[in-house]
Amino acid sequence: QGLAEVGGGIYSYVESEDQIGQAFGEALGGLLSTTHQNVQLSLKLMPGITIARVCTDFAYERGEEDSAQTVVVEAADLFAEERRDILIMLQLPSATDANSDQVLGHLSGRAFSVVMSRSEAVG
């Protein structure tokens, strides 16, 4: 039980072999539960920064807004404990001051939360 808590996992006590199926069903059911639908990620870059390549199997659309490049990725539905990797390669201008932070753009996301029964947005 302590190992499950430390690792952020699930702990189930199985008293008899008749309960094994139920324990696995509860564990797998949580992994296969849809948490968010129609997940959409939007990236708007600062002027002068360009998108070199978008590396994803998800549908995406590149565009331009206020002389800045944009990309919107339609990441479909998200399941509990699922991770999505979407790589966007950027081309940056030469740094004018190597010691200062440079804002590259603004990332936002939105989706419908199945758990909360409402649309949610971040960024």
PDB file of C-alpha atoms in Angstrom:
ATOM      1  CA  GLN A   1       0.000   0.000   0.000  1.00  0.00           C
ATOM      2  CA  GLY A   2       2.850   2.386   0.858  1.00  0.00           C
ATOM      3  CA  LEU A   3       4.491   1.765  -2.513  1.00  0.00           C
ATOM      4  CA  ALA A   4       1.259   2.624  -4.333  1.00  0.00           C
ATOM      5  CA  GLU A   5       0.943   5.861  -2.359  1.00  0.00           C
ATOM      6  CA  VAL A   6       4.554   6.914  -2.988  1.00  0.00           C
ATOM      7  CA  GLY A   7       4.272   6.129  -6.713  1.00  0.00           C
ATOM      8  CA  GLY A   8       0.838   7.740  -7.089  1.00  0.00           C
ATOM      9  CA  GLY A   9      -0.638   4.380  -8.046  1.00  0.00           C
ATOM     10  CA  ILE A  10      -3.680   2.365  -7.069  1.00  0.00           C
ATOM     11  CA  TYR A  11      -3.800  -0.096  -4.205  1.00  0.00           C
ATOM     12  CA  SER A  12      -6.313  -2.925  -3.985  1.00  0.00           C
ATOM     13  CA  TYR A  13      -6.542  -5.600  -1.334  1.00  0.00           C
ATOM     14  CA  VAL A  14      -7.651  -8.896  -2.863  1.00  0.00           C
ATOM     15  CA  GLU A  15      -8.961 -11.210  -0.182  1.00  0.00           C
ATOM     16  CA  SER A  16      -9.642 -14.169  -2.463  1.00  0.00           C
ATOM     17  CA  GLU A  17      -9.022 -15.158  -6.064  1.00  0.00           C
ATOM     18  CA  ASP A  18     -12.684 -14.481  -6.834  1.00  0.00           C
ATOM     19  CA  GLN A  19     -11.963 -10.754  -6.367  1.00  0.00           C
ATOM     20  CA  ILE A  20      -9.002 -10.570  -8.775  1.00  0.00           C
ATOM     21  CA  GLY A  21     -11.182  -9.781 -11.795  1.00  0.00           C
ATOM     22  CA  GLN A  22     -12.980  -6.977  -9.971  1.00  0.00           C
ATOM     23  CA  ALA A  23      -9.683  -5.430  -8.784  1.00  0.00           C
ATOM     24  CA  PHE A  24      -8.235  -5.435 -12.315  1.00  0.00           C
ATOM     25  CA  GLY A  25     -11.507  -4.105 -13.725  1.00  0.00           C
ATOM     26  CA  GLU A  26     -11.474  -1.143 -11.342  1.00  0.00           C
ATOM     27  CA  ALA A  27      -7.825  -0.373 -12.085  1.00  0.00           C
ATOM     28  CA  LEU A  28      -8.179  -0.631 -15.859  1.00  0.00           C
ATOM     29  CA  GLY A  29     -11.540   1.133 -15.878  1.00  0.00           C
ATOM     30  CA  GLY A  30      -9.885   4.229 -14.443  1.00  0.00           C
ATOM     31  CA  LEU A  31      -7.188   4.155 -17.118  1.00  0.00           C
ATOM     32  CA  LEU A  32      -9.707   3.871 -19.937  1.00  0.00           C
ATOM     33  CA  SER A  33     -12.029   6.604 -18.661  1.00  0.00           C
ATOM     34  CA  THR A  34     -12.320   9.639 -20.906  1.00  0.00           C
ATOM     35  CA  THR A  35     -11.608  12.778 -18.875  1.00  0.00           C
ATOM     36  CA  HIS A  36     -11.634  15.445 -21.614  1.00  0.00           C
ATOM     37  CA  GLN A  37     -13.155  15.584 -25.085  1.00  0.00           C
ATOM     38  CA  ASN A  38     -12.197  17.686 -28.106  1.00  0.00           C
ATOM     39  CA  VAL A  39      -8.846  18.774 -26.665  1.00  0.00           C
ATOM     40  CA  GLN A  40      -7.433  21.719 -28.597  1.00  0.00           C
ATOM     41  CA  LEU A  41      -4.011  23.315 -28.109  1.00  0.00           C
ATOM     42  CA  SER A  42      -3.235  26.741 -29.584  1.00  0.00           C
ATOM     43  CA  LEU A  43       0.197  28.310 -29.892  1.00  0.00           C
ATOM     44  CA  LYS A  44       0.651  31.940 -30.948  1.00  0.00           C
ATOM     45  CA  LEU A  45       4.283  32.890 -31.437  1.00  0.00           C
ATOM     46  CA  MET A  46       5.882  36.269 -30.948  1.00  0.00           C
ATOM     47  CA  PRO A  47       6.662  38.189 -34.164  1.00  0.00           C
ATOM     48  CA  GLY A  48       9.965  37.081 -35.678  1.00  0.00           C
ATOM     49  CA  ILE A  49       9.698  33.512 -34.361  1.00  0.00           C
ATOM     50  CA  THR A  50       8.604  30.966 -36.941  1.00  0.00           C
ATOM     51  CA  ILE A  51       7.368  27.390 -36.935  1.00  0.00           C
ATOM     52  CA  ALA A  52       9.946  25.144 -38.576  1.00  0.00           C
ATOM     53  CA  ARG A  53       7.980  21.893 -38.229  1.00  0.00           C
ATOM     54  CA  VAL A  54       5.014  20.380 -36.392  1.00  0.00           C
ATOM     55  CA  CYS A  55       5.626  16.749 -35.373  1.00  0.00           C
ATOM     56  CA  THR A  56       2.337  15.067 -34.479  1.00  0.00           C
ATOM     57  CA  ASP A  57      -0.151  12.550 -35.824  1.00  0.00           C
ATOM     58  CA  PHE A  58      -3.021  14.814 -34.712  1.00  0.00           C
ATOM     59  CA  ALA A  59      -4.740  17.188 -37.122  1.00  0.00           C
ATOM     60  CA  TYR A  60      -3.316  20.707 -36.991  1.00  0.00           C
ATOM     61  CA  GLU A  61      -3.693  23.993 -38.795  1.00  0.00           C
ATOM     62  CA  ARG A  62      -1.028  26.635 -39.239  1.00  0.00           C
ATOM     63  CA  GLY A  63      -1.946  30.279 -39.667  1.00  0.00           C
ATOM     64  CA  GLU A  64      -1.028  33.868 -38.991  1.00  0.00           C
ATOM     65  CA  GLU A  65      -2.553  36.418 -36.628  1.00  0.00           C
ATOM     66  CA  ASP A  66      -1.293  39.993 -36.090  1.00  0.00           C
ATOM     67  CA  SER A  67       1.905  39.203 -38.056  1.00  0.00           C
ATOM     68  CA  ALA A  68       2.613  36.252 -35.741  1.00  0.00           C
ATOM     69  CA  GLN A  69       2.552  32.578 -36.709  1.00  0.00           C
ATOM     70  CA  THR A  70       0.006  30.314 -35.048  1.00  0.00           C
ATOM     71  CA  VAL A  71      -0.691  26.607 -34.892  1.00  0.00           C
ATOM     72  CA  VAL A  72      -3.811  24.904 -33.555  1.00  0.00           C
ATOM     73  CA  VAL A  73      -3.624  21.176 -32.767  1.00  0.00           C
ATOM     74  CA  GLU A  74      -6.808  19.098 -32.441  1.00  0.00           C
ATOM     75  CA  ALA A  75      -5.689  16.452 -29.925  1.00  0.00           C
ATOM     76  CA  ALA A  76      -9.004  14.516 -29.798  1.00  0.00           C
ATOM     77  CA  ASP A  77     -10.120  12.893 -26.518  1.00  0.00           C
ATOM     78  CA  LEU A  78      -7.907  12.435 -23.461  1.00  0.00           C
ATOM     79  CA  PHE A  79      -8.069   9.435 -21.149  1.00  0.00           C
ATOM     80  CA  ALA A  80      -7.208   9.309 -17.451  1.00  0.00           C
ATOM     81  CA  GLU A  81      -3.455   9.062 -16.820  1.00  0.00           C
ATOM     82  CA  GLU A  82      -2.761   9.527 -20.544  1.00  0.00           C
ATOM     83  CA  ARG A  83       0.113  11.645 -21.792  1.00  0.00           C
ATOM     84  CA  ARG A  84       0.313  13.340 -25.174  1.00  0.00           C
ATOM     85  CA  ASP A  85       3.582  14.427 -26.771  1.00  0.00           C
ATOM     86  CA  ILE A  86       3.334  17.097 -29.454  1.00  0.00           C
ATOM     87  CA  LEU A  87       6.602  18.504 -30.722  1.00  0.00           C
ATOM     88  CA  ILE A  88       6.747  21.896 -32.419  1.00  0.00           C
ATOM     89  CA  MET A  89      10.141  22.920 -33.746  1.00  0.00           C
ATOM     90  CA  LEU A  90      10.757  26.671 -33.848  1.00  0.00           C
ATOM     91  CA  GLN A  91      13.195  28.850 -35.704  1.00  0.00           C
ATOM     92  CA  LEU A  92      14.472  31.640 -33.468  1.00  0.00           C
ATOM     93  CA  PRO A  93      16.146  34.922 -34.411  1.00  0.00           C
ATOM     94  CA  SER A  94      19.640  35.621 -33.141  1.00  0.00           C
ATOM     95  CA  ALA A  95      19.623  36.574 -29.482  1.00  0.00           C
ATOM     96  CA  THR A  96      20.339  40.233 -28.807  1.00  0.00           C
ATOM     97  CA  ASP A  97      20.985  39.705 -25.087  1.00  0.00           C
ATOM     98  CA  ALA A  98      22.021  36.177 -24.133  1.00  0.00           C
ATOM     99  CA  ASN A  99      21.516  36.913 -20.417  1.00  0.00           C
ATOM    100  CA  SER A 100      17.834  37.826 -20.586  1.00  0.00           C
ATOM    101  CA  ASP A 101      14.715  35.717 -20.921  1.00  0.00           C
ATOM    102  CA  GLN A 102      12.941  35.706 -24.269  1.00  0.00           C
ATOM    103  CA  VAL A 103       9.216  35.135 -24.581  1.00  0.00           C
ATOM    104  CA  LEU A 104       8.603  32.769 -27.488  1.00  0.00           C
ATOM    105  CA  GLY A 105       4.827  32.826 -27.567  1.00  0.00           C
ATOM    106  CA  HIS A 106       1.598  32.003 -25.783  1.00  0.00           C
ATOM    107  CA  LEU A 107       0.220  28.463 -25.377  1.00  0.00           C
ATOM    108  CA  SER A 108      -3.411  27.841 -24.476  1.00  0.00           C
ATOM    109  CA  GLY A 109      -5.645  24.822 -24.305  1.00  0.00           C
ATOM    110  CA  ARG A 110      -9.335  24.092 -24.154  1.00  0.00           C
ATOM    111  CA  ALA A 111     -11.500  21.000 -23.888  1.00  0.00           C
ATOM    112  CA  PHE A 112     -14.776  19.686 -22.542  1.00  0.00           C
ATOM    113  CA  SER A 113     -14.322  18.105 -19.109  1.00  0.00           C
ATOM    114  CA  VAL A 114     -16.411  14.948 -18.858  1.00  0.00           C
ATOM    115  CA  VAL A 115     -15.837  14.854 -15.101  1.00  0.00           C
ATOM    116  CA  MET A 116     -16.996  18.452 -14.506  1.00  0.00           C
ATOM    117  CA  SER A 117     -19.552  18.509 -17.375  1.00  0.00           C
ATOM    118  CA  ARG A 118     -18.295  21.871 -18.657  1.00  0.00           C
ATOM    119  CA  SER A 119     -15.821  23.440 -21.036  1.00  0.00           C
ATOM    120  CA  GLU A 120     -12.442  24.312 -19.542  1.00  0.00           C
ATOM    121  CA  ALA A 121      -9.649  26.541 -20.798  1.00  0.00           C
ATOM    122  CA  VAL A 122      -6.094  27.274 -19.647  1.00  0.00           C
ATOM    123  CA  GLY A 123      -3.645  29.904 -20.774  1.00  0.00           C
TER     124      GLY A 123
END
